[in-house]
């Protein structure tokens, strides 16, 4: 029988390209230099996992859980995080390239985006209250009916946010973004 539960394991230099994983659980795991391109994770759970220098190009996350997942120096392209389960959805990104990714409708208050290049990321209908976009470049990101109350854009650049279509109470902006 195939092992589907992984706890406190470190996985390095492994290719998951085009693999389909259904019902796998990863708790306190670290993935380094792994390639998840075109992989499909269905009904999977990632809890307290760290992804370092990984490639998530066109990776699917259907009905999966990301609870305290951290992405560090990762490439995320075309990932539909909106297909993840809403319960316990909690992610953070550091020094990552995030493009054409959808978070549509996600509740993700207090999310940290640190030193990320973000292109055409869809944050429509999200709750990003008190989130930080620290030293992020954000060209063509989509904010529509997004709750950004208390969000910090003071060191972010290249974003466009329509104050009539988004909630911005107590949000902070720097000179770069104005």
CSV table of N, CA and C in Angstrom, one decimal, residues 1-7 9 21 24 26:
chain,number,residue,atom,x,y,z
A,1,UNK,N,0.8,-1.2,0.0
A,1,UNK,CA,0.0,0.0,0.0
A,1,UNK,C,0.9,1.3,0.0
A,2,UNK,N,0.5,2.2,-0.8
A,2,UNK,CA,1.3,3.5,-0.9
A,2,UNK,C,1.2,4.3,0.3
A,3,UNK,N,2.3,4.8,0.8
A,3,UNK,CA,2.3,5.7,2.0
A,3,UNK,C,1.7,7.0,1.6
A,4,UNK,N,0.7,7.5,2.4
A,4,UNK,CA,0.0,8.8,2.1
A,4,UNK,C,0.2,9.8,3.2
A,5,UNK,N,0.8,9.5,4.3
A,5,UNK,CA,1.0,10.4,5.4
A,5,UNK,C,2.5,10.6,5.7
A,6,UNK,N,2.9,11.9,5.7
A,6,UNK,CA,4.3,12.2,5.9
A,6,UNK,C,4.4,13.3,7.0
A,7,UNK,N,5.2,13.0,8.0
A,7,UNK,CA,5.3,13.9,9.2
A,7,UNK,C,6.8,14.2,9.4
A,9,UNK,N,9.2,15.3,7.6
A,9,UNK,CA,10.2,14.8,6.6
A,9,UNK,C,10.7,15.9,5.8
A,21,UNK,N,-1.6,13.4,-7.0
A,21,UNK,CA,-1.7,12.9,-5.6
A,21,UNK,C,-3.0,13.2,-5.0
A,24,UNK,N,-3.2,12.8,0.0
A,24,UNK,CA,-1.9,12.8,0.8
A,24,UNK,C,-1.9,13.8,1.9
A,26,UNK,N,0.7,16.0,4.5
A,26,UNK,CA,2.1,16.4,4.8
A,26,UNK,C,2.0,17.3,6.0
